[in-house]
Amino acid sequence: MLKGHRRLDDVTTNMAALGTARRLLRTCSRVKNVQRGEQRSVRCGLRTLCSGTRDHALSDNTRPQFTDPAVQDLLTRMTGLDLQKVFRPIKEELKPPTYKLMTDQQLEEAVELATQQAEKLLQMPPLLSERKPISDVLSVDKILDGMDTAKYVFTDITYNILHRERFIVVREPDGTLRKASWEERDRLVQVYFPKEGRKLTAPLIFKEGNLKMVFSQDRHEDVLDLCLVQFEPDSSDYIRVHAATYEDLDKHGKYELLRSTRHFGGMTWYLLGARRADGLIVDMLKRDLLQDAVSLVSLFHMVHPHSESAQEAASQQAAGADLLKIYADKESQKSGYIELALQAYEQLTTKKSSAE
Amino acid sequence: MVHLSSLLLKNYHGGYVVIRLALAGHKQANRPFYRIVAAYNKRARDGKYLEQLGSYDPLPNIYNEKLVSFNFDRIKYWIGCGAHPTKPVAKLLGLAGFFPLHPMTITEAERRRAQTELIATEDVLQEGQKEAEV
């Protein structure tokens, strides 16, 4: 009975968080504390999965994309669904928790609802290649040279157009009429169609030195959330901040920080692209997540089908722990550790089966 | 007594629609900000308008830009209904590329260039005189 009550409390606090966080919030307030010390919860724009028709400039047609359903499936499985972490209390104004009396069936339904909500919260943000700079000149009017000391920026405020297709042009003092650059576009769209949580000038936290300080405080997730709100997914700043975060995580082996969040898939994809997934595999094996390690290796084979381990695995039709052994032999630098961990896992499983 | 005129003449104005700049933010001195507005001709400059079609900030910001916004869709509608743009609005639309360039913009640019050349030649003459004195 006691166990039931404890679960009840957890779930009801989760439901309270759910109820208050009907709008899909994220903790940008934590990062604001770094900057200003104010406690405000800010709505982050939730970016939905982009449809599979986008194509990357970097990868070929045969290479699996981030948005492939198979890839996404593997990544979601690896992200895990720790309800406790997803619904941990966000810093908001203090409200006393609400308690509900439920039957077991109602409790199950509530947990199901919470899982669905968590899945929505764990949707991965889109991954795009860097955008090319705009350098379109619409007209050159030398007669207007010297007409004014300042530029004129003209924005089209029509309501029903996408921000990407909006006309934003700049008339320079020397008379040239050109299209606005990406940074100007972002800034002006924010001026006329403000998005909650986005600032006109990027917060100082995204500078190199400040990023290091924040990483030393283990706040990678907050940085990534703030970056998601502030920058467009194909801007150079977004890619730079994400790359810096993933590098830092890889260097210190702090994968657990992102485990049940929406950024885990992005991190895995980045590490796979850079062929540096060893640290991650080691971390998974440490935490006894063999399935995740296996799915990671299979994803690696999907992404790099021409590598030695992929070809070995395809020829042997390996599955499960054998995949890991092949990967450890062929590809990884920390093969010793992976083999040790595999042996330990096998010993555990044999012990369990013999005990049963 | 009910004001019969406003009840009867609500839809009759006997004037025409203009697209013009109306001063906004009237409570702040020395900080102009204009709204680009479709209004009846005889209305007060800052009074009741039919629709706001954009804005114009004459003071440049930290990036040395003067921000102008236009709702082109609705501007096309009002011009289609027979609205007349005023001179400053026509100039702005010409600079934006929506209208052809207004002749006064070109004239002003030429005048400014002449002025700067005049100042430059005066400076050169003055320096020459100073050197001659020394």
XYZ file of C-alpha atoms in Angstrom:
490
model
C 0.000 0.000 0.000
C 2.849 2.343 0.912
C 4.440 1.805 -2.461
C 1.170 2.714 -4.135
C 0.955 5.975 -2.166
C 4.516 6.923 -3.026
C 3.859 6.281 -6.703
C 0.702 8.276 -6.360
C 2.601 11.249 -4.983
C 5.152 11.059 -7.766
C 2.528 10.808 -10.444
C 0.395 13.545 -8.980
C 3.349 15.874 -8.803
C 4.030 14.893 -12.366
C 0.434 15.608 -13.230
C 0.747 18.955 -11.499
C 3.793 19.690 -13.586
C 1.862 18.432 -16.602
C -1.101 20.591 -15.776
C 0.941 23.720 -15.289
C 3.187 22.839 -18.181
C 0.363 22.214 -20.679
C 2.298 24.693 -22.753
C 5.477 22.801 -23.488
C 7.960 24.644 -21.287
C 11.659 24.263 -20.971
C 13.986 25.683 -18.383
C 15.432 28.745 -19.981
C 15.015 30.324 -16.568
C 17.989 28.346 -15.264
C 20.251 29.887 -17.822
C 18.784 33.301 -17.151
C 20.023 32.873 -13.611
C 23.492 32.728 -14.993
C 22.914 36.036 -16.732
C 20.595 38.085 -14.628
C 19.361 36.251 -11.587
C 15.697 36.650 -12.531
C 13.279 33.748 -12.245
C 11.018 33.697 -15.207
C 9.844 30.623 -17.062
C 10.006 31.221 -20.755
C 8.135 29.513 -23.499
C 10.451 27.823 -25.941
C 9.390 27.279 -29.488
C 8.916 23.587 -29.977
C 10.414 22.633 -33.267
C 8.655 19.742 -34.903
C 10.343 16.996 -36.876
C 10.930 18.123 -40.401
C 9.509 15.916 -43.101
C 11.841 13.672 -44.992
C 11.893 15.778 -48.165
C 14.738 18.048 -47.023
C 18.115 16.999 -48.234
C 21.527 17.797 -46.803
C 24.175 19.433 -48.863
C 26.804 17.284 -47.136
C 25.501 13.753 -47.582
C 24.874 11.793 -50.755
C 21.571 10.347 -51.842
C 22.527 6.846 -50.687
C 23.583 7.914 -47.162
C 20.904 7.607 -44.482
C 19.559 10.981 -43.363
C 18.812 12.146 -39.842
C 15.115 12.123 -40.669
C 14.865 8.515 -41.917
C 12.271 6.595 -39.902
C 14.706 3.752 -39.166
C 17.355 6.168 -37.896
C 14.802 8.106 -35.869
C 13.485 4.894 -34.352
C 16.940 3.822 -33.200
C 17.713 7.266 -31.829
C 14.441 7.482 -29.881
C 15.100 4.087 -28.367
C 18.526 5.204 -27.258
C 17.190 8.452 -25.825
C 15.203 6.503 -23.312
C 12.077 7.665 -21.524
C 12.837 8.462 -17.912
C 9.617 10.064 -16.718
C 11.240 11.296 -13.557
C 13.815 13.259 -15.473
C 11.474 14.565 -18.184
C 8.968 15.890 -15.684
C 11.342 17.034 -13.006
C 10.129 20.265 -11.438
C 10.945 23.341 -13.484
C 11.713 26.514 -11.610
C 8.368 28.281 -11.488
C 6.461 30.090 -8.789
C 5.898 27.873 -5.803
C 2.510 26.226 -5.737
C 1.463 23.548 -3.287
C 1.111 20.207 -5.061
C -2.348 18.833 -5.782
C -3.214 15.350 -4.624
C -5.683 13.110 -6.388
C -7.156 9.870 -5.208
C -7.109 7.332 -8.016
C -7.759 3.679 -8.537
C -5.010 1.533 -10.008
C -6.589 1.712 -13.432
C -6.773 5.497 -13.316
C -3.157 5.553 -12.231
C -2.186 3.483 -15.250
C -4.104 5.815 -17.526
C -2.382 8.810 -15.961
C 1.008 7.196 -16.472
C 0.107 6.479 -20.104
C -0.898 10.084 -20.612
C 2.359 11.173 -19.039
C 4.328 8.909 -21.401
C 2.569 10.393 -24.409
C 3.290 13.885 -23.179
C 6.901 12.922 -22.554
C 7.196 11.572 -26.091
C 5.966 14.874 -27.442
C 8.446 16.742 -25.252
C 11.225 14.478 -26.458
C 10.709 15.294 -30.144
C 14.069 15.891 -31.697
C 14.804 19.357 -33.055
C 15.549 19.483 -36.799
C 19.073 19.036 -38.115
C 19.887 21.111 -41.184
C 23.060 22.021 -42.994
C 24.361 25.555 -42.709
C 22.506 28.129 -44.751
C 24.232 29.853 -47.637
C 24.636 33.638 -47.335
C 22.257 35.803 -49.361
C 23.922 38.210 -51.744
C 21.212 39.263 -54.154
C 21.334 42.793 -55.550
C 17.998 43.914 -56.943
C 19.109 47.203 -58.503
C 22.064 49.559 -58.579
C 21.007 53.219 -58.794
C 24.050 55.412 -58.961
C 21.846 58.525 -59.197
C 20.862 58.015 -55.571
C 24.406 58.087 -54.286
C 24.673 60.128 -51.121
C 20.912 60.467 -50.582
C 21.170 59.741 -46.876
C 23.666 58.718 -44.220
C 21.646 55.727 -42.991
C 20.365 52.572 -44.667
C 16.660 52.029 -45.204
C 15.395 48.566 -44.382
C 12.007 47.646 -45.837
C 10.106 44.689 -44.439
C 6.934 43.173 -45.819
C 4.428 42.799 -43.004
C 1.848 40.703 -44.838
C 0.516 38.251 -42.318
C 0.064 35.130 -44.390
C 3.602 34.525 -45.620
C 6.267 32.281 -44.160
C 9.135 34.120 -42.528
C 11.540 32.402 -44.905
C 9.770 33.839 -47.939
C 9.255 37.335 -46.611
C 10.680 40.233 -48.643
C 13.230 42.160 -46.616
C 15.298 44.591 -48.687
C 17.904 47.176 -47.787
C 18.560 50.432 -49.650
C 22.166 51.427 -48.983
C 23.263 55.111 -48.882
C 25.063 54.606 -52.177
C 21.824 53.640 -53.899
C 22.056 49.853 -54.191
C 18.913 47.906 -53.387
C 19.876 44.503 -52.046
C 18.192 41.669 -50.182
C 18.882 41.593 -46.446
C 21.412 39.100 -45.072
C 20.343 36.200 -42.828
C 21.314 37.970 -39.591
C 19.379 41.099 -40.593
C 16.412 38.951 -41.565
C 16.356 37.147 -38.215
C 16.589 40.420 -36.345
C 13.838 42.171 -38.313
C 11.477 39.220 -38.204
C 11.946 39.245 -34.440
C 11.188 43.016 -34.380
C 7.934 42.765 -36.302
C 6.815 39.264 -35.335
C 8.341 38.716 -31.932
C 8.786 35.155 -30.758
C 8.663 34.530 -27.049
C 12.044 33.859 -25.527
C 14.053 35.169 -28.444
C 16.230 38.244 -28.024
C 17.245 40.743 -30.711
C 20.925 40.358 -29.879
C 22.151 36.901 -28.957
C 22.621 36.382 -25.205
C 26.210 36.648 -24.022
C 26.183 33.028 -22.909
C 26.914 31.909 -26.452
C 30.372 33.430 -26.441
C 33.263 30.968 -26.198
C 34.486 31.809 -22.700
C 30.994 31.893 -21.239
C 30.140 28.561 -22.855
C 33.130 26.986 -21.125
C 32.005 28.331 -17.775
C 28.495 26.988 -18.251
C 29.809 23.576 -19.300
C 31.878 23.397 -16.145
C 28.584 23.813 -14.260
C 27.054 20.850 -16.132
C 24.325 22.949 -17.727
C 24.601 21.647 -21.265
C 20.891 20.978 -21.558
C 19.966 24.556 -20.646
C 22.416 25.937 -23.168
C 20.949 23.729 -25.880
C 17.392 24.724 -24.998
C 18.289 28.406 -25.101
C 20.104 27.923 -28.391
C 17.031 26.233 -29.841
C 14.863 29.221 -28.926
C 17.296 31.913 -29.993
C 18.707 30.720 -33.314
C 17.295 29.268 -36.499
C 18.300 25.621 -36.979
C 20.346 26.296 -40.062
C 22.226 29.341 -38.797
C 25.957 29.139 -38.205
C 25.586 30.098 -34.522
C 23.213 27.218 -33.850
C 25.554 24.698 -35.468
C 28.592 26.167 -33.712
C 26.986 26.055 -30.249
C 25.698 22.534 -30.753
C 29.079 21.329 -31.989
C 30.833 22.944 -29.006
C 28.363 21.352 -26.568
C 28.710 17.882 -28.054
C 32.498 18.168 -28.114
C 32.568 19.126 -24.470
C 30.232 16.281 -23.530
C 32.375 13.822 -25.430
C 35.563 15.117 -23.833
C 34.273 14.705 -20.288
C 32.047 11.712 -20.920
C 28.946 13.384 -19.465
C 26.453 11.634 -21.729
C 24.059 10.989 -18.878
C 23.134 14.687 -18.788
C 21.373 14.427 -22.110
C 20.094 10.895 -21.790
C 16.334 11.441 -21.494
C 16.136 14.784 -23.281
C 15.364 15.774 -26.844
C 19.006 16.570 -27.607
C 20.291 13.024 -27.234
C 19.533 12.078 -30.832
C 21.369 15.087 -32.172
C 24.402 14.339 -30.047
C 24.504 10.697 -31.163
C 24.192 11.711 -34.802
C 27.046 14.206 -34.453
C 29.320 11.712 -32.742
C 28.541 9.058 -35.351
C 29.306 11.479 -38.135
C 32.649 12.253 -36.531
C 33.246 8.516 -35.833
C 33.803 9.185 -32.165
C 31.106 7.029 -30.643
C 33.494 4.981 -28.469
C 33.032 7.063 -25.344
C 29.279 6.756 -25.698
C 29.394 2.959 -26.104
C 31.642 2.663 -23.064
C 29.226 4.814 -21.056
C 26.257 2.695 -22.142
C 28.016 -0.521 -21.185
C 28.921 0.947 -17.809
C 25.248 1.556 -17.176
C 24.280 -1.932 -18.416
C 22.366 -0.673 -21.441
C 23.350 -3.415 -23.850
C 20.378 -2.893 -26.149
C 21.261 0.771 -26.575
C 24.861 -0.093 -27.364
C 23.743 -2.632 -29.959
C 21.374 -0.126 -31.600
C 24.166 2.450 -31.595
C 26.488 0.069 -33.413
C 23.787 -0.841 -35.944
C 23.190 2.890 -36.529
C 26.918 3.336 -37.058
C 26.824 0.603 -39.689
C 23.883 2.292 -41.383
C 25.684 5.635 -41.491
C 29.056 4.277 -42.594
C 28.202 1.281 -44.742
C 31.663 1.152 -46.309
C 33.631 0.767 -43.087
C 35.286 -2.530 -42.190
C 33.065 -3.394 -39.269
C 29.929 -2.754 -41.308
C 31.047 -5.088 -44.041
C 32.073 -7.751 -41.468
C 28.722 -7.511 -39.741
C 26.840 -7.733 -43.031
C 28.831 -10.816 -44.080
C 28.328 -12.557 -40.728
C 24.718 -11.368 -40.225
C 25.613 -10.660 -36.611
C 23.178 -9.499 -33.976
C 23.348 -8.421 -30.352
C 26.618 -8.799 -28.491
C 28.409 -10.168 -31.587
C 27.901 -6.800 -33.312
C 29.604 -5.143 -30.391
C 32.529 -7.562 -30.593
C 32.980 -6.907 -34.312
C 32.833 -3.170 -33.717
C 35.303 -3.397 -30.866
C 37.745 -5.389 -33.032
C 37.579 -3.299 -36.157
C 36.705 0.276 -35.430
C 37.077 1.497 -31.905
C 40.158 2.776 -30.121
C 38.961 1.647 -26.718
C 38.448 -1.956 -27.798
C 40.000 -3.321 -24.620
C 37.419 -1.676 -22.416
C 34.498 -2.730 -24.593
C 35.631 -6.369 -24.569
C 36.068 -6.310 -20.795
C 32.618 -4.827 -20.321
C 31.101 -7.412 -22.681
C 32.724 -10.234 -20.728
C 31.416 -8.807 -17.462
C 27.908 -8.578 -18.947
C 28.038 -12.153 -20.195
C 29.170 -13.362 -16.770
C 26.248 -11.522 -15.182
C 23.733 -13.042 -17.584
C 25.109 -16.566 -17.090
C 24.981 -16.076 -13.316
C 21.358 -14.904 -13.528
C 20.325 -17.777 -15.756
C 22.149 -20.306 -13.537
C 20.555 -18.735 -10.425
C 17.108 -19.102 -12.027
C -30.117 64.999 -27.834
C -28.696 62.366 -30.141
C -26.231 63.654 -32.680
C -28.159 62.858 -35.823
C -25.292 63.838 -38.114
C -22.952 61.144 -36.888
C -25.724 58.525 -37.174
C -26.743 59.524 -40.703
C -23.376 60.513 -42.141
C -21.386 57.611 -40.748
C -20.620 56.189 -44.161
C -20.592 59.386 -46.176
C -17.489 61.455 -46.189
C -17.391 63.200 -49.539
C -13.650 62.900 -49.406
C -11.152 60.384 -50.664
C -8.791 57.903 -49.043
C -5.101 58.706 -48.691
C -2.139 56.642 -47.629
C -0.036 58.927 -45.462
C 2.246 59.115 -42.466
C 0.582 59.718 -39.111
C 2.641 60.660 -36.095
C 2.412 58.117 -33.288
C 3.729 58.151 -29.740
C 2.693 61.771 -29.306
C 3.475 61.873 -25.616
C 7.246 61.698 -26.197
C 8.963 64.878 -27.273
C 11.795 64.757 -29.819
C 11.186 61.118 -30.677
C 9.089 60.881 -33.854
C 7.642 57.610 -35.079
C 5.256 57.418 -38.004
C 2.535 54.957 -38.840
C 1.775 54.439 -42.512
C -1.966 54.666 -42.560
C -4.959 54.601 -44.896
C -7.315 57.381 -43.774
C -9.904 59.780 -45.172
C -8.434 62.970 -46.516
C -10.166 65.434 -44.219
C -9.430 63.574 -40.982
C -6.851 64.926 -38.523
C -3.341 63.741 -39.220
C -3.172 61.638 -36.071
C -6.907 60.973 -35.825
C -9.058 57.996 -36.646
C -7.789 56.027 -39.629
C -9.218 53.188 -41.677
C -6.289 50.794 -41.457
C -2.630 50.808 -40.486
C -0.465 49.658 -43.341
C 3.000 49.887 -41.825
C 5.425 51.995 -39.867
C 8.407 54.266 -40.398
C 11.067 55.098 -37.851
C 12.988 58.190 -39.010
C 15.766 57.894 -36.441
C 18.490 55.354 -37.317
C 19.164 52.516 -34.844
C 22.477 51.108 -33.571
C 23.047 49.367 -36.895
C 22.510 52.682 -38.720
C 19.249 51.480 -40.262
C 15.938 53.302 -40.602
C 13.261 50.651 -40.212
C 10.302 50.831 -42.543
C 7.577 48.231 -42.770
C 4.868 47.879 -45.416
C 1.896 45.562 -45.617
C 2.104 45.282 -49.393
C -0.967 43.105 -49.677
C -3.229 45.714 -48.077
C -1.465 48.630 -49.823
C -2.311 47.004 -53.136
C -5.912 46.671 -51.974
C -6.246 50.336 -51.007
C -4.577 51.570 -54.182
C -6.978 49.337 -56.024
C -9.828 51.083 -54.151
C -8.527 54.434 -55.358
C -6.368 55.681 -52.493
C -3.749 58.332 -53.190
C -0.356 58.047 -51.535
C 1.190 61.283 -50.288
C 4.631 62.506 -51.300
C 6.665 61.027 -48.417
C 4.897 57.682 -48.710
C 5.500 57.663 -52.462
C 9.175 58.429 -51.826
C 9.482 55.559 -49.356
C 7.732 53.161 -51.688
C 10.048 54.289 -54.480
C 13.080 53.605 -52.312
C 11.664 50.191 -51.447
C 11.314 49.321 -55.103
C 7.535 48.946 -55.016
C 6.972 52.200 -56.962
C 9.353 53.689 -59.492
C 11.812 56.158 -57.972
C 10.306 59.497 -57.031
C 11.922 62.398 -58.924
C 12.342 64.392 -55.712
C 14.476 61.617 -54.200
C 16.845 61.920 -57.129
C 16.822 65.709 -56.914
C 17.543 65.618 -53.188
C 20.376 63.179 -53.706
C 21.900 65.460 -56.352
C 21.497 68.488 -54.087
C 23.200 66.679 -51.223
C 26.081 65.636 -53.411
C 26.504 69.231 -54.634
C 26.473 70.421 -51.016
C 29.131 67.936 -49.907
C 31.320 68.871 -52.875
C 30.939 72.532 -52.014
C 31.981 71.911 -48.414
C 34.909 69.781 -49.567
C 36.176 72.487 -51.976
C 35.763 75.167 -49.275
C 37.841 73.069 -46.875
C 40.548 72.615 -49.481
C 40.585 76.367 -50.174
C 40.813 77.178 -46.457
C 43.701 74.754 -45.954
C 45.456 76.239 -48.958
C 45.061 79.747 -47.495
C 46.401 78.606 -44.106
C 49.454 77.062 -45.717
C 50.027 80.224 -47.736
C 49.860 82.332 -44.539
C 52.302 80.012 -42.769
